[in-house]
Structure formats: C-alpha cells, structure tokens
C-alpha cells in the first residue's frame, strides 16, 4: 500500500471507493453498450472467428476437421484448406474468450478485461507518477469513446490494451527498481501480446528493450543481460506461435494468420495461408524492398488522423495538446519518455504494415491508448505543477495572494479539462444524432453511440425471426440479398452454430439449390428454410430445396 | 546549494532550453513545409476512339476504344469508407471541360453554388445551410451531354482522409473512370457496358505519395505541439492576471493601512 501513496485509513477508504466506482462504471458502461447497441453478438469477421475458435477451445479442441460441407458454415477469414477448420488468429485472445464461452456469457469477457485495464492505468499512474495522474488518467480512459466501445466488442484489442498497460507498468517497475522478476514478467507479457496482436507485440518488445537501456541510476544492474533474457523469453512465445499455427498447416513455416483475400461466399478458407516469407515481404523487408512503405505511411496517416479526432473526442487538435506538455515544459523524466517511446514504436510498426483496417475506430493503434492517456494526464499534472511553481518564484514568493492566484488558475485548468470531458459525453454518448461535421464520416468509425446500432451491417434479424416463429429442429440457409452483404448473412448467426450440430437450428450459407441438397441430405428429419438477409424473410423449402407454395 | 550544484543546475537548464528551442525549430520547419496540404491534378483526354488518363502531367493509362466518340463526365465516390461523405471532404475542385479543337470551355464547376449542373444518378447529395454539399449514401453524378467529343477534362483533387473517388467519361455503352483511393492508389475502372454493375479492371497503383502523407502526419503532431505551447502560454497569462490582481489588492491594502494605521 505504501507504493500507492496511501498514508491513512481515510485515504485508503477514499482510494478504494474511487477506484472501485470507476472500474464498476467502466464495466457497466461497456456491458450496456454491448447489450443495448451491439445486441451481444459479434459484428466483425474477426470477432466471429475469435468466438468460433473460443468455442473450439471450450470443447477441448484446437480445430475441427473440415469437409466438402465446410463452406456452408464458413464465415470470411475462417481457414479450412488444410483439412482443419480454425480461426485466422493467434491463440491468446480466443483462449481468454474461452472462459466467457464456458460461462455461457462470452460478451462479458471484454468489459471485465477493460475494467482491469482501467485499474492498471490507475495503479501505473499512482505508482510511477502521482495520485493526480492516476485519477486523471483513469477518468480520461473511462470517458474515451474509443476505449469504451472497443471494450464492449468481441475484438482482441481489449486484451491487447490490457497487456500493453501491463507492459508499461512492469517496464516502469524494472527501470525504477531494476529487479529481474519485473523483466521476466515483462517478457511474458510481450510474448502474450505477440500471440494476441503480433506486430504490436514485436514493436512493444523492441520498445521495451530500448527503454531497458536507460534504467534509474539507483537500479542499474546488468541491463544488457536482462535485455537478452527478455528477448529469449519472447522467442519462446514466438516459437509457441509457430507451433500453434504448425498444428493447423502441418508446416511450421506456413502462416495461417492474417487476413487475405476472400472468395465469393465470403470465406477465405481456400486461400489457406501464406509462407512466412510473405510476412517479411509484407513488412517490406524481402524481395519487394520497401515497396510497401508508401502504403504503410498512407495507412498510418489515416489511423493517426482518426486517432487525433476520436480517442478522447475533444476538439480535433485538443486531443493531443496536453500529450506534449511534459516535453514543452522541459520537465520530462524517464517515466515520461517510456510511454512516449512505446507509443512511437507501435506507430512505427504499423508504418511497415499496409492494411488500413478501420473498425470501431483506428484500431491498429488501440493498444497505445494507455500510453496516450497517461501522457495526457501527466501533461495536465505538469501544467498544474508549473503554475504552482510560478507562485514560488523569487518574484512572487514574498507577495501575499500568490497562492490564491495559483489555485484559481489551476481551478480554471481542471475546469477546462472537465468541460472537454462533459462536451465529449454530451456529444458522443448522450446525443443520438451524430455531429457529422466532426465525427462519424468514415466507415467503421462510429460518430456517436447511436451509430453502433446494426454496426457493420450486422443485425440479428434472422435469429429473431426464427425465435419469433418458434422454429426448432431446422436447417436454415441464409441468403444475402445484396452482394455487399455476402459475409454478413451467415456472420449474423454463425455464433449460434456448433460444429457437432447439436443445436436446435443450424444455419448455413446458401450455396445454390444443387449444393444445398447435399447438405439437406446430411440432416434428415430437419425442416429446411431459407432466410434473406437483411430483410429476415423466412421461407420453408422442400427436401429438394424448392420453395414450398 | 553549493557552487558545483548551482553550476550543474545551470547546465541542466541550459541543456533543456537548447532541447526546447531545437524541438520548436524542427516542429516549425515541419509545419512550414507541410501545412499547405497536397494537391493532385487529374487530366483525361478524350478523342474519338481513345482516351488517356494523366495524374500531375504523368500519363498513367491509355486505351483505344474504337466505338468511343465521347460522352458526359462522371464523378463518383466509393461509399464503403465514407458513407456519409461531404463533397467538400474529398475536395474536388476546379473541374473544367475544354474543347480540344477550339479551346473553348464546355463546362466548369467549383462547387461554390449548387449542383444544378449535375444529373444525380445515384445517391442524394444536398446543399445544407453552410453551403456545403453533402450526400448520405452512394453518390454518382454526371454532367454535360453525349454529344461532347474530342475534349479534355481537368480537375484538382485535395488530400482526403479515406475515400475512393471516381472520375471520368460516361457514354451510352462505356464507362471509363479513373479511381483514386486514399491518395495512394489510382486505377482505371473500365466498363464497356453500362448496366447495374461496372466491371473494374485494376491496372496498377500509380500514385504513391509517401512524402505527402508524411507531411500530413507531421502537421497533425505540429498543430498539437503548438497548441500545447498555446495552452501553456494561455494559463501563464491567466496566472499573471490573477497575480496582478493579487498584487494590486496587496498594494491597495498596504496603502490603506499606511493612510489609516488605526483601521482594523
């Protein structure tokens, strides 16, 4: 407790009250968003696949054997080329999601992880800066639209964010106290992050290694040896990554992760994966030289541009203004530089990666939110400290009333910050009509909470219709009514499928009458329906796959 | 504080000031180099039987179409990345169609007024009270008439966040559009039969502008950095205002005491 600057019982009580309230608020907000707007279902291909893999883990399986019928159940990004059905993603996030699947409530995993992230942000702020930074950072995080919305989803970024703040905490611990145990935990966290968001993990371990070169003078020990140990442990997690994907492909240098092209029915299973060499080409390191760098820069430009608008939802340029203040005031410390270095490293990493996927916001930079928030809180704290120090200068030291002037100015500063937070809450969370002049004009980036409704064209119309009509023991083919909704049709219901087909209703892609008949034969005794998406119109079919009059 | 400590403090202060000045100079240079944004000049030459696309004077695509005589001009936005696009966002400007034989201007548009010159084929653009044209869904519009032949289309495109824009010729049986996606890819989108769907033929990425994009990234950080300085200065001014008031109050109080020492 002494490390948390808690000196009395009252302080302890107040701290526990504040932290518990904020974590609970975070949990309630994100669950409410999930429940009310996202309807507790995945809205992105990645999420559908994470959930699929998590349900496999929950059944004690790494993969499901694929057959010629697999395309009926395959959503975009699902891999099944090597005779094994599995998700496109590394193992750690589906593993975490598995606990939610086992509890029957997978939608609660990310909100819990998010509230733990908030707790860690507070602890990091208090332990390595001061109490004000801890509380301010937690408040800013709690009202960040980007953070709250991503916390409500099924995306891996929430766990990535939790790991990134943990990495920052243990990196600060190491550079402050220089203990080996912190370095070991740090390496394990980087490894887990690598198995959640691979490129972020790589950049984070490199950033950590750079920061470890500059420990506190009192903590200096064998830093080069420690860095080598961290990298060695990280390598173990890298091998785990290779081993996991080797289980699927049978060849350890065939990559099955990452998103590539899709087929007509929205499944990329036929593409299988690509060689590890291709990954290096993607980074622009082999054969193509730096050909992809211009794309990477353009992609980062997009992500940064949106990050500047979205992360706190303050006026665009104001979002980052306090971030620079520790550097502007010439009072930066090593603890300010460490989150800054990690922030820059992640941005640098995505400069080498060219895919500009914007979903729920500039998501590739999501893991940098704790660094950004802590530096912003630090900026506010530094400015407040600077104003206070003015009243202690030789010029004013002997004048009465300087303390009052300092207090008034600082009150205006904090009033200004809370005004910005209020503006954000009013504009983003309360208003149901988005202000399109500033936000929400990019696909995949909600301009206000209301835009999360039917986000990414996913809505549970088919399952609602099936439930409303009381249909049981049925096979339902889902048919996209518009070409651009090709994965969405099955994506909106595939989480209800189980690969042992023991569910009351089985949902499958509509692959045409001829192929559909093959699937119908596999399920004798089941009623057959076809459902249009997004209308949700349900029509019963004969066993021959013809519409019944 | 002994002399060596004082010297060390002075050195630290000096070093920090050097860093600050250096950083501000670098940021200022970045700002002055970058703040103007980027512009792309598009040109399409349409002559009977052929058409050619140019970006910033560089010829990027040419095709012979024996049946092509000419046609209207088309302007469109891909809605996937920008479903709620304002026409000002992608900043098309100074669209001009010139007759290549006579040099006369057949059509010009700078979007300063309304869209009365355009036929809206898809989408619902509107002019709002701030005189900005906006569209809520897909947008594809045409202008001119089918009898146009042997002409040059020119337009300026300013940098945008994330959008795909199509610009080109629309004839009865042919669409030839230059698609520019997100400031980094240009491709020719050709359709020989006008129906519900166009057939896109991607040629190659021809516009790569890493320096332009780096400038945009730099501008983002520069503006915030200078705003940070502005915030510091603003709060110092606020402090000095309060401090000034406090000093005035102190002086007034002291002078009052001096004038009337018996006052409580």
Short mmCIF file of C-alpha atoms in Angstrom, two decimals, chain B residues 42 62 69 108 118 123 140 200 204 206:
data_model
loop_
_atom_site.label_atom_id
_atom_site.label_comp_id
_atom_site.label_asym_id
_atom_site.label_seq_id
_atom_site.Cartn_x
_atom_site.Cartn_y
_atom_site.Cartn_z
CA UNK B 42 -6.16 14.99 -62.87
CA UNK B 62 -4.24 4.86 -72.29
CA UNK B 69 -16.87 9.00 -79.60
CA UNK B 108 -16.73 24.33 -65.30
CA UNK B 118 -25.22 17.81 -62.45
CA UNK B 123 -27.22 8.98 -54.06
CA UNK B 140 -22.54 9.20 -58.69
CA UNK B 200 -13.48 -2.87 -62.67
CA UNK B 204 -1.70 -0.81 -61.12
CA UNK B 206 0.28 4.56 -59.90
#
